[in-house]
Coordinates of C-alpha atoms in Angstrom, one line a residue:
X254 CA -10.2 12.5 -3.8
X255 CA -11.7 11.8 -7.3
X256 CA -14.6 13.9 -8.6
X257 CA -18.0 12.3 -8.0
X258 CA -18.5 11.5 -11.7
X259 CA -15.4 9.2 -11.5
X260 CA -16.9 7.3 -8.5
X261 CA -20.2 6.3 -10.0
X262 CA -21.4 3.0 -11.3
X263 CA -21.3 4.0 -14.9
X264 CA -17.6 4.9 -14.8
X265 CA -16.7 1.9 -12.7
X266 CA -18.6 -0.5 -15.1
X267 CA -16.8 1.0 -18.1
X268 CA -13.4 0.8 -16.3
X269 CA -14.1 -2.8 -15.3
X270 CA -15.0 -3.7 -18.8
X271 CA -12.0 -2.0 -20.1
X272 CA -9.7 -3.7 -17.6
X273 CA -11.0 -7.2 -17.5
X274 CA -12.8 -7.7 -20.9
X275 CA -11.4 -5.3 -23.5
X276 CA -7.9 -4.8 -22.3
X277 CA -6.9 -8.5 -23.0
X278 CA -8.3 -8.1 -26.6
X279 CA -6.3 -4.9 -27.0
X280 CA -3.2 -6.6 -25.6
X281 CA -3.7 -9.6 -28.0
X282 CA -3.9 -7.1 -30.9
X283 CA -0.7 -5.5 -29.7
X284 CA 1.0 -8.9 -29.4
X285 CA -0.2 -9.9 -32.9
X286 CA 1.0 -6.5 -34.2
X287 CA 4.4 -7.0 -32.5
X288 CA 4.6 -10.5 -34.0
X289 CA 3.7 -9.1 -37.4
X290 CA 6.4 -6.4 -36.9
X291 CA 9.0 -9.1 -36.2
X292 CA 7.9 -11.0 -39.3
X293 CA 8.1 -7.9 -41.4
X294 CA 11.5 -7.0 -39.9
X295 CA 12.8 -10.4 -40.8
X296 CA 11.4 -10.0 -44.3
X297 CA 13.0 -6.5 -44.4
X298 CA 16.4 -8.0 -43.5
X299 CA 16.0 -10.7 -46.1
X300 CA 15.1 -8.1 -48.7
X301 CA 18.2 -6.2 -47.8
X302 CA 20.3 -9.3 -48.0
X303 CA 18.8 -10.2 -51.3
X304 CA 19.3 -6.7 -52.6
X305 CA 22.9 -6.9 -51.5
X306 CA 23.3 -10.1 -53.4
X307 CA 21.7 -8.6 -56.5
X308 CA 24.0 -5.6 -56.3
X309 CA 26.9 -7.9 -55.9
X310 CA 25.7 -9.9 -58.9
X311 CA 25.4 -6.8 -61.1
X312 CA 28.9 -5.6 -60.2
X313 CA 30.3 -9.1 -60.5
X314 CA 28.9 -9.3 -64.0
X315 CA 30.7 -6.1 -64.9
X316 CA 33.9 -7.5 -63.4
X317 CA 33.5 -10.8 -65.1
X318 CA 33.2 -9.1 -68.4
X319 CA 36.4 -7.3 -67.7
X320 CA 38.1 -10.6 -66.8
X321 CA 36.9 -12.1 -70.0
X322 CA 38.4 -9.2 -71.9
X323 CA 41.7 -9.7 -70.2
X324 CA 41.7 -13.4 -71.0
X325 CA 41.1 -12.5 -74.6
X326 CA 44.1 -10.1 -74.5
X327 CA 46.8 -12.6 -73.7
X328 CA 50.3 -11.8 -75.0
X329 CA 49.9 -13.9 -78.1
X330 CA 47.0 -11.7 -79.2
X331 CA 49.1 -8.5 -78.6
X332 CA 52.2 -9.4 -80.5
X333 CA 51.8 -6.6 -83.1
X334 CA 50.7 -3.1 -82.3
X335 CA 50.1 -3.7 -78.6
X336 CA 49.8 -0.2 -77.4
X337 CA 47.5 1.1 -80.2
X338 CA 45.2 -1.9 -79.8
X339 CA 45.0 -1.4 -76.0
X340 CA 44.3 2.3 -76.5
X341 CA 41.6 1.6 -79.1
X342 CA 39.9 -0.9 -76.7
X343 CA 39.9 1.7 -73.8
X344 CA 38.4 4.2 -76.1
X345 CA 35.6 1.9 -77.4
X346 CA 34.7 0.2 -74.1
X347 CA 32.7 2.4 -71.7
X348 CA 33.8 2.8 -68.1
X349 CA 37.3 1.4 -68.8
X350 CA 40.1 3.6 -67.6
X351 CA 43.1 1.7 -68.8
X352 CA 44.7 -1.6 -69.9
X353 CA 48.3 -2.8 -69.3
X354 CA 50.6 -5.8 -69.5
X355 CA 53.2 -6.4 -66.9
X356 CA 56.3 -8.7 -67.2
X357 CA 57.0 -11.4 -64.6
X358 CA 59.3 -8.9 -62.9
X359 CA 56.5 -6.3 -62.6
X360 CA 57.7 -4.0 -65.4
X361 CA 55.2 -2.5 -67.8
X362 CA 55.7 -4.0 -71.2
X363 CA 52.6 -2.6 -72.9
X364 CA 49.9 -0.1 -71.8
X365 CA 47.2 2.1 -73.2
X366 CA 47.9 5.8 -73.6
X367 CA 45.9 6.6 -70.5
X368 CA 48.4 4.7 -68.4
X369 CA 51.5 5.5 -70.5
X370 CA 51.3 9.2 -70.4
X371 CA 51.5 9.5 -66.7
X372 CA 51.9 6.1 -65.1
X373 CA 50.1 5.9 -61.7
X374 CA 52.2 4.9 -58.7
X375 CA 50.4 1.6 -58.2
X376 CA 51.6 0.6 -61.8
X377 CA 55.2 1.9 -61.4
X378 CA 55.5 0.0 -58.0
X379 CA 53.5 -3.0 -59.0
X380 CA 56.2 -5.5 -58.2
X381 CA 56.0 -4.6 -54.5
X382 CA 52.3 -4.5 -54.3
X383 CA 50.3 -7.3 -52.5
X384 CA 48.0 -7.9 -55.4
X385 CA 51.0 -8.6 -57.8
X386 CA 52.6 -10.9 -55.2
X387 CA 49.3 -12.9 -54.9
X388 CA 49.2 -13.4 -58.7
X389 CA 52.8 -14.4 -58.7
X390 CA 52.1 -16.9 -55.9
X391 CA 49.4 -18.6 -58.1
X392 CA 46.1 -16.9 -57.8
X393 CA 44.2 -16.6 -61.1
X394 CA 42.4 -13.3 -60.6
X395 CA 42.9 -10.5 -58.1
X396 CA 40.9 -7.3 -57.4
X397 CA 42.6 -4.4 -55.7
X398 CA 41.9 -0.7 -55.1
X399 CA 43.7 1.9 -57.3
X400 CA 44.0 4.9 -54.9
X401 CA 43.1 8.3 -56.2
X402 CA 45.9 10.5 -57.6
X403 CA 45.9 14.0 -59.1
X404 CA 43.9 13.9 -62.3
X405 CA 42.9 10.4 -61.7
X406 CA 39.7 9.2 -59.8
X407 CA 39.9 6.2 -57.6
X408 CA 39.5 2.9 -59.5
X409 CA 39.4 -0.8 -59.1
X410 CA 42.3 -2.9 -60.4
X411 CA 41.3 -6.2 -62.2
X412 CA 44.4 -8.4 -62.8
X413 CA 44.8 -11.9 -64.1
X414 CA 47.8 -14.3 -64.0
X415 CA 49.6 -15.1 -67.3
X416 CA 51.4 -18.4 -67.7
X417 CA 53.7 -20.0 -70.1
X418 CA 52.9 -23.3 -71.8
X419 CA 54.5 -25.3 -69.0
X420 CA 52.7 -23.2 -66.3
X421 CA 55.5 -20.8 -65.3
X422 CA 54.5 -17.3 -64.3
X423 CA 54.6 -15.1 -67.4
X424 CA 53.4 -11.7 -66.1
X425 CA 50.0 -10.0 -65.5
X426 CA 47.2 -8.4 -67.6
X427 CA 45.7 -5.4 -65.8
X428 CA 42.5 -3.5 -66.4
X429 CA 41.5 -0.3 -64.4
X430 CA 37.8 0.4 -63.8
X431 CA 36.6 3.7 -62.3
X432 CA 34.9 3.1 -59.0
X433 CA 32.1 5.5 -60.0
X434 CA 31.1 3.1 -62.7
X435 CA 30.7 0.3 -60.1
X436 CA 28.5 2.5 -57.9
X437 CA 25.6 0.2 -56.6
X438 CA 22.0 1.1 -57.6
X439 CA 19.8 2.0 -54.6
X440 CA 16.6 2.6 -56.7
X441 CA 15.5 -1.0 -56.2
X442 CA 11.8 -0.9 -55.0
X443 CA 12.5 -3.9 -52.8
X444 CA 14.9 -1.8 -50.7
X445 CA 13.6 -0.1 -47.5
X446 CA 13.3 3.6 -47.5
X447 CA 16.6 5.4 -46.8
X448 CA 18.8 2.6 -48.0
X449 CA 22.4 3.2 -49.1
X450 CA 25.0 1.0 -50.8
X451 CA 28.8 0.7 -50.8
X452 CA 31.6 -1.5 -52.0
X453 CA 34.3 -2.6 -49.5
X454 CA 37.5 -4.5 -49.7
X455 CA 38.1 -7.7 -47.8
X456 CA 39.2 -5.7 -44.7
X457 CA 35.9 -3.7 -44.7
X458 CA 37.4 -0.4 -46.0
X459 CA 34.9 1.5 -48.1
X460 CA 35.8 1.6 -51.8
X461 CA 32.8 3.6 -53.0
X462 CA 29.4 4.5 -51.4
X463 CA 26.2 6.3 -52.4
X464 CA 26.3 8.1 -49.0
X465 CA 29.4 7.9 -46.9
X466 CA 27.6 9.2 -43.8
X467 CA 25.5 5.9 -43.7
X468 CA 28.8 3.9 -43.5
X469 CA 30.6 6.2 -41.1
X470 CA 29.9 4.6 -37.7
X471 CA 29.7 6.3 -34.4
X472 CA 32.7 6.6 -32.1
X473 CA 34.0 3.3 -30.9
X474 CA 32.6 1.4 -33.9
X475 CA 34.1 0.6 -37.3
X476 CA 33.3 -1.4 -40.4
X477 CA 36.9 -2.6 -40.5
X478 CA 36.7 -6.3 -40.0
X479 CA 33.0 -6.7 -40.7
X480 CA 33.7 -9.5 -43.2
X481 CA 35.5 -11.6 -40.6
X482 CA 32.8 -10.8 -37.9
X483 CA 30.1 -11.8 -40.4
X484 CA 31.8 -15.1 -41.1
X485 CA 32.2 -15.8 -37.4
X486 CA 28.4 -15.2 -36.8
X487 CA 27.5 -17.1 -40.0
X488 CA 25.5 -14.1 -41.0
X489 CA 26.3 -11.2 -43.3
X490 CA 23.6 -9.0 -41.5
X491 CA 24.5 -6.8 -38.5
X492 CA 23.4 -3.6 -36.8
X493 CA 25.4 -0.5 -35.8
X494 CA 25.0 3.2 -35.1
X495 CA 26.1 5.7 -37.7
X496 CA 28.0 8.9 -37.0
X497 CA 24.7 10.7 -36.4
X498 CA 23.5 8.2 -33.8
X499 CA 20.9 6.5 -36.0
X500 CA 20.6 2.8 -35.7
X501 CA 21.1 1.1 -39.1
X502 CA 21.0 -2.5 -40.5
X503 CA 23.8 -3.6 -42.7
X504 CA 23.8 -6.6 -45.2
X505 CA 26.8 -7.7 -47.3
X506 CA 27.6 -10.1 -50.1
X507 CA 30.8 -11.1 -51.8
X508 CA 31.5 -9.9 -55.4
X509 CA 34.5 -11.9 -56.4
X510 CA 36.6 -14.1 -54.3
X511 CA 37.8 -12.5 -51.1
X512 CA 38.7 -9.0 -52.5
X513 CA 35.5 -7.0 -53.0
X514 CA 32.1 -7.0 -51.2
X515 CA 28.8 -5.2 -51.7
X516 CA 27.4 -3.7 -48.4
X517 CA 23.9 -2.2 -48.1
X518 CA 22.6 -0.2 -45.2
X519 CA 19.0 0.7 -44.2
X520 CA 17.5 2.5 -41.1
X521 CA 16.7 0.0 -38.3
X522 CA 13.1 -0.2 -37.4
X523 CA 12.3 1.6 -34.1
X524 CA 10.5 0.3 -31.0
X525 CA 7.1 1.6 -32.3
X526 CA 7.8 1.3 -36.0
X527 CA 5.3 -1.6 -36.1
X528 CA 2.5 1.0 -35.7
X529 CA 3.7 2.7 -38.8
X530 CA 3.9 -0.6 -40.8
X531 CA 0.1 -1.2 -40.4
X532 CA -1.3 1.6 -38.1
X533 CA -5.0 0.8 -38.9
X534 CA -5.0 -2.9 -38.4
X535 CA -2.3 -3.1 -35.7
X536 CA -3.4 -0.3 -33.4
X537 CA -6.2 2.0 -34.5
X538 CA -8.8 -0.6 -35.2
X539 CA -8.5 -2.4 -31.8
X540 CA -8.3 1.0 -30.0
X541 CA -11.4 2.3 -31.8
X542 CA -13.2 -0.9 -30.9
X543 CA -12.2 -0.5 -27.3
X544 CA -13.4 3.1 -27.2
X545 CA -16.7 2.2 -28.9
X546 CA -17.3 -0.6 -26.4
X547 CA -16.4 1.7 -23.5
X548 CA -18.8 4.4 -24.8
X549 CA -21.5 1.7 -25.3
X550 CA -21.1 0.5 -21.7
X551 CA -21.3 4.1 -20.4
X552 CA -24.5 4.8 -22.4
X553 CA -26.2 1.5 -21.5
X554 CA -25.4 1.8 -17.8
X555 CA -26.8 5.4 -17.9
X556 CA -30.0 4.3 -19.5
X557 CA -30.5 1.0 -17.5
X558 CA -29.0 1.7 -14.1
X559 CA -27.7 5.2 -13.4
X560 CA -30.8 7.3 -14.2
X561 CA -33.0 5.1 -12.1
X562 CA -30.6 5.2 -9.2
X563 CA -30.6 9.0 -9.5
X564 CA -34.4 9.0 -9.5
X565 CA -34.5 6.8 -6.4
X566 CA -31.9 9.1 -4.8
X567 CA -34.1 12.1 -5.3
X568 CA -37.1 10.2 -3.8
X569 CA -34.9 9.2 -0.8
X570 CA -33.8 12.9 -0.4
X571 CA -37.5 13.9 -0.2
X572 CA -38.0 11.2 2.5
X573 CA -35.1 12.6 4.4
X574 CA -36.9 15.9 4.6
X575 CA -39.9 14.2 6.2
X576 CA -42.2 14.1 3.2
X577 CA -43.4 10.5 2.8
X578 CA -46.4 11.2 0.5
X579 CA -44.2 10.9 -2.6
X580 CA -44.1 7.4 -4.1
X581 CA -41.5 6.2 -6.7
X582 CA -44.2 5.3 -9.3
X583 CA -41.9 6.0 -12.3
X584 CA -39.6 3.2 -11.3
X585 CA -42.3 0.7 -12.5
X586 CA -40.7 1.0 -16.0
X587 CA -37.2 0.2 -14.6
X588 CA -35.4 -3.1 -14.6
X589 CA -36.6 -5.7 -12.1
X590 CA -33.8 -5.0 -9.6
X591 CA -34.6 -1.3 -9.6
X592 CA -38.3 -2.1 -9.2
X593 CA -37.6 -4.2 -6.1
X594 CA -35.6 -1.3 -4.6
X595 CA -38.4 1.2 -5.4
X596 CA -41.0 -1.1 -3.9
X597 CA -38.8 -1.4 -0.8
X598 CA -38.6 2.4 -0.6
X599 CA -42.4 2.6 -1.0
X600 CA -43.0 0.1 1.8
X601 CA -40.5 1.9 4.0
X602 CA -42.3 5.2 3.4
X603 CA -45.6 3.6 4.2
X604 CA -44.3 2.0 7.4
X605 CA -42.8 5.3 8.6
X606 CA -46.0 7.2 7.8
X607 CA -48.1 4.7 9.8
X608 CA -45.6 4.7 12.7
X609 CA -45.4 8.5 12.7
X610 CA -49.1 8.8 13.0
X611 CA -49.1 6.3 15.9
X612 CA -46.3 8.1 17.6
X613 CA -47.8 11.6 17.1
X614 CA -51.1 10.4 18.5
X615 CA -49.3 8.8 21.5
X616 CA -47.3 12.0 22.1
X617 CA -50.3 14.2 21.8
X618 CA -52.1 11.9 24.3
X619 CA -49.2 12.0 26.7
X620 CA -48.8 15.7 26.3
X621 CA -52.5 16.2 27.1
X622 CA -52.1 14.0 30.2
X623 CA -49.0 15.8 31.4
X624 CA -50.7 19.2 30.9
X625 CA -53.7 17.9 32.8
X626 CA -51.4 16.6 35.6
X627 CA -49.6 19.9 35.9
X628 CA -52.9 21.8 35.8
X629 CA -54.3 19.6 38.6
X630 CA -51.1 19.9 40.7
X631 CA -51.3 23.7 40.3
X632 CA -55.0 23.6 41.3
X633 CA -54.2 21.4 44.3
X634 CA -51.4 23.8 45.4
X635 CA -53.8 26.7 45.0
X636 CA -56.4 24.8 47.2
X637 CA -53.6 24.2 49.8
X638 CA -52.8 27.9 49.6
X639 CA -56.5 28.8 50.0
X640 CA -56.8 26.5 53.0
X641 CA -53.7 28.1 54.5
X642 CA -55.3 31.5 53.8
X643 CA -58.4 30.5 55.7
X644 CA -56.3 29.2 58.6
X645 CA -54.3 32.4 58.6
X646 CA -57.4 34.5 59.1
X647 CA -58.4 32.3 62.1
X648 CA -55.0 32.9 63.8
X649 CA -54.5 35.7 66.3
X650 CA -50.7 35.3 66.8
X651 CA -48.9 37.8 64.5
X652 CA -45.8 35.6 64.1
X653 CA -48.0 32.6 63.2
X654 CA -49.8 34.7 60.6
X655 CA -46.4 35.7 59.1
X656 CA -45.2 32.1 59.0
X657 CA -48.4 30.9 57.3
X658 CA -48.2 33.8 54.8
X659 CA -44.5 32.9 53.9
X660 CA -45.6 29.3 53.4
X661 CA -48.4 30.4 51.1
X662 CA -46.0 32.4 49.0
X663 CA -43.7 29.4 48.7
X664 CA -46.6 27.2 47.6
X665 CA -47.7 29.8 45.1
X666 CA -44.2 29.9 43.7
X667 CA -44.4 26.1 43.1
X668 CA -47.8 26.4 41.6
X669 CA -46.5 29.0 39.2
X670 CA -43.9 26.5 38.0
X671 CA -46.6 24.0 37.0
X672 CA -48.7 26.8 35.4
X673 CA -45.8 27.8 33.3
X674 CA -45.2 24.2 32.2
X675 CA -48.7 23.4 31.1
X676 CA -49.0 26.8 29.3
X677 CA -45.7 26.4 27.5
X678 CA -45.3 24.8 24.1
X679 CA -42.9 22.1 25.5
X680 CA -43.8 20.5 28.8
X681 CA -40.1 19.5 29.5
X682 CA -38.6 23.0 29.5
X683 CA -39.4 26.6 30.7
X684 CA -37.8 29.9 30.0
X685 CA -36.3 31.4 33.2
X686 CA -36.9 35.0 32.0
X687 CA -40.6 34.5 31.6
X688 CA -40.9 32.5 34.8
X689 CA -39.0 35.1 36.9
X690 CA -41.0 38.0 35.5
X691 CA -44.3 36.3 36.3
X692 CA -43.2 35.2 39.8
X693 CA -42.1 38.7 40.8
X694 CA -45.3 40.2 39.5
X695 CA -47.3 37.6 41.5
X696 CA -45.3 38.3 44.7
X697 CA -45.6 42.1 44.4
X698 CA -49.3 42.0 43.5
X699 CA -50.2 39.7 46.4
X700 CA -49.1 42.4 48.9
X701 CA -50.4 45.4 46.8
X702 CA -53.6 45.9 48.9
X703 CA -52.0 45.6 52.3
X704 CA -49.8 48.7 52.5
X705 CA -47.9 51.4 50.6
X706 CA -47.2 50.9 46.9
X707 CA -44.2 48.8 45.9
X708 CA -43.0 49.2 42.3
X709 CA -40.9 46.4 40.7
X710 CA -38.8 45.9 37.6
X711 CA -37.3 42.7 36.2
X712 CA -34.3 42.6 34.0
X713 CA -33.5 39.0 33.0
X714 CA -31.6 37.0 30.3
X715 CA -33.3 34.2 28.5
X716 CA -32.3 30.7 29.6
X717 CA -34.4 27.7 28.8
X718 CA -33.8 25.1 31.5
X719 CA -35.3 22.0 33.1
X720 CA -38.2 22.7 35.6
X721 CA -36.3 20.9 38.3
X722 CA -33.8 23.8 38.3
X723 CA -36.6 26.4 38.5
X724 CA -37.9 25.1 41.9
X725 CA -34.8 26.2 44.1
X726 CA -34.5 29.3 41.9
X727 CA -38.1 30.3 42.6
X728 CA -38.0 29.5 46.3
X729 CA -34.8 31.5 46.7
X730 CA -36.5 34.5 44.9
X731 CA -39.6 34.1 47.1
X732 CA -37.4 34.3 50.3
X733 CA -35.4 37.3 48.9
X734 CA -38.6 39.3 47.9
X735 CA -40.3 38.4 51.2
X736 CA -37.4 39.6 53.2
X737 CA -37.4 42.9 51.2
X738 CA -41.2 43.3 51.8
X739 CA -40.8 42.7 55.5
X740 CA -37.7 44.7 56.3
X741 CA -37.3 47.3 53.5
X742 CA -40.9 48.1 52.3
X743 CA -42.9 47.6 55.6
X744 CA -44.9 50.8 56.2
X745 CA -43.1 52.8 53.5
X746 CA -43.3 51.1 50.1
X747 CA -40.4 51.4 47.7
X748 CA -38.8 50.2 44.5
X749 CA -37.8 46.5 44.0
X750 CA -35.4 45.5 41.3
X751 CA -34.7 41.9 40.2
X752 CA -31.8 41.1 37.8
X753 CA -30.9 37.7 36.3
X754 CA -27.7 37.6 34.3
X755 CA -26.1 34.6 32.5
X756 CA -22.3 35.1 32.5
X757 CA -21.1 32.0 30.8
X758 CA -20.6 29.1 33.3
X759 CA -21.9 31.3 36.1
X760 CA -25.3 33.0 36.5
X761 CA -26.3 35.7 39.0
X762 CA -29.7 36.4 40.4
X763 CA -30.1 39.7 42.4
X764 CA -32.9 41.3 44.4
X765 CA -32.3 45.0 45.2
X766 CA -34.4 47.3 47.4
X767 CA -34.1 50.9 48.4
X768 CA -34.8 50.4 52.1
X769 CA -32.7 51.4 55.1
X770 CA -30.0 48.8 54.4
X771 CA -28.9 45.5 55.8
X772 CA -30.0 44.7 59.3
X773 CA -28.8 42.0 61.7
X774 CA -32.3 40.5 61.7
X775 CA -32.1 40.0 57.9
X776 CA -28.7 38.3 58.3
X777 CA -29.8 35.9 61.0
X778 CA -33.4 35.1 60.1
X779 CA -35.0 31.9 58.9
X780 CA -35.3 33.3 55.4
X781 CA -31.6 33.8 55.2
X782 CA -31.0 30.2 56.2
X783 CA -33.4 29.0 53.5
X784 CA -31.8 31.2 50.9
X785 CA -28.4 29.5 51.6
X786 CA -30.0 26.0 51.4
X787 CA -31.6 26.8 48.0
X788 CA -28.3 28.2 46.7
X789 CA -26.5 25.0 47.6
X790 CA -29.1 23.0 45.6
X791 CA -28.0 25.0 42.5
X792 CA -24.3 24.6 43.4
X793 CA -24.0 28.2 44.3
X794 CA -23.8 30.6 47.3
X795 CA -26.0 33.4 48.6
X796 CA -25.0 36.7 50.2
X797 CA -26.6 39.9 51.4
X798 CA -24.7 43.1 50.8
X799 CA -25.4 46.8 51.0
X800 CA -26.5 48.5 47.8
X801 CA -24.3 51.3 46.4
X802 CA -27.4 53.6 46.1
X803 CA -28.7 52.6 49.6
X804 CA -30.8 49.6 50.6
X805 CA -29.7 46.0 50.3
X806 CA -28.9 43.5 47.6
X807 CA -29.6 39.8 48.0
X808 CA -27.4 38.0 45.5
X809 CA -27.1 34.3 44.5
X810 CA -24.3 33.2 42.3
X811 CA -24.6 29.7 41.0
X812 CA -23.5 27.4 38.1
X813 CA -25.5 28.1 35.0
X814 CA -27.9 25.2 34.4
X815 CA -27.5 23.3 31.1
X816 CA -29.4 25.3 28.5
X817 CA -31.6 23.7 25.7
X818 CA -32.9 25.0 22.4
X819 CA -36.1 26.9 23.1
X820 CA -39.3 26.4 21.1
X821 CA -39.4 30.1 20.4
X822 CA -36.3 31.2 18.4
X823 CA -36.7 34.7 19.9
X824 CA -35.7 33.2 23.2
X825 CA -32.2 32.4 22.0
X826 CA -29.1 34.3 23.1
X827 CA -29.0 36.8 26.0
X828 CA -32.0 38.8 24.9
X829 CA -33.2 40.8 27.9
X830 CA -36.7 41.5 29.1
X831 CA -38.0 44.1 31.6
X832 CA -41.3 44.3 33.3
X833 CA -42.5 47.0 35.7
X834 CA -45.5 46.9 38.0

């Protein structure tokens, strides 16, 4: 579950604005930035291609000047002093390694000292080399690589065809240029950062490069054949991974004919490189605008909505505690919707206050009437008891007097129930502990002046129950105490003990005397029959058993009546009370 602060109106308003209002703007900004990146990437490739063409043009100019030199050194210009003149030219011209003239059969007829002293293998075996065969076949100019040899750096062979007046092949003029002098320039400001340059032959083999690692491709890829692939795709720009796994873009351009090509390489832009091209305009500005709008929504919703809702929530919490005198007067400065809600709360509090007053007045009136009814019922029962007492004094039959006396005690027990009700805080319930204590005291005191002294003690658990459950409980207790007075205490007095225990789902009410014990008269009398009937009303059973200390115990075990919360918290639990008289 999300924290409460992420479930409120303020956060949800901000999230909704971010999702439905500002997110499309941010997405549009990203789309535009991506489109700008593609445009810049295309321009980057075009710059790389143009740089490759400029590099090719620079190198081509160097090669063209060498070709012009060879054209000027035709055999007719070298009739006298050939070798000294070639040697002098090599010494005067910068970045020229050697000059030589070959016969139609590929033999060296004249060469500068740099090639005469230790002739390279490509010059000795010129007749069998492909470049010589191409010139012999009719090509005017051929470029070829001069492989490196001990004491000689790698170079580039520039050779032109010599012809006789009638066009017959008359040999070759050769110039050797060190590849280091043809190294492309990568300091062009138009080149992307990290660019490298190289010269390749027509097959794609590297002749020279500013950084060989940039032109050494990863396993499974090679530059061999890139010229043919570029021609097939009609584009001299392609991408590949170098040996270190970095993605690079390559752009090439021809230098001269189909022999030498310039190849430039630059790091390929990554997926998020558009953010580096223009981070402020492409990403940061829209993101900052989105964050500012989100913060503005959070602040405005706090000032206009959330704080007023929190205020009304506090007022509602006060109402929940029953205090309806507080009114949301501060909400009169809130927006109209909040004022309507506050006015509704105010009207609700006023309505509840008026209704509570009416209900409390009605309850007080009904309470007074019920107490009056209970009081009158108790008085009527006492009148009936008094009438029976008068009738008892007029009787001469002892058994009839005993029967009337038992009836009076039963009526007094019922009157005590009504007295307990109208004296209690709640008319609907009564505490069995208080009621039993009062009833036993009343029963014992009613016989106190007629014979020996009887002491009593009551040990009872608290149980707040419906008065309907007290009637059979009281009548059973009257019969049990009356039997003890008749059979155990008659003419001798004694000690009466009453115990009421709540044992979970079962409760036990006991009346114990210290008389002579259980007699057959007690087992078979009318009182015993009534005790059984009252026990059944409480879904229990009654029994009369001998006491371990002598005397008898009248016991009723019954289902515990449903308890309710008493008005007096001290009555909770199984707190015991004892009364002696």
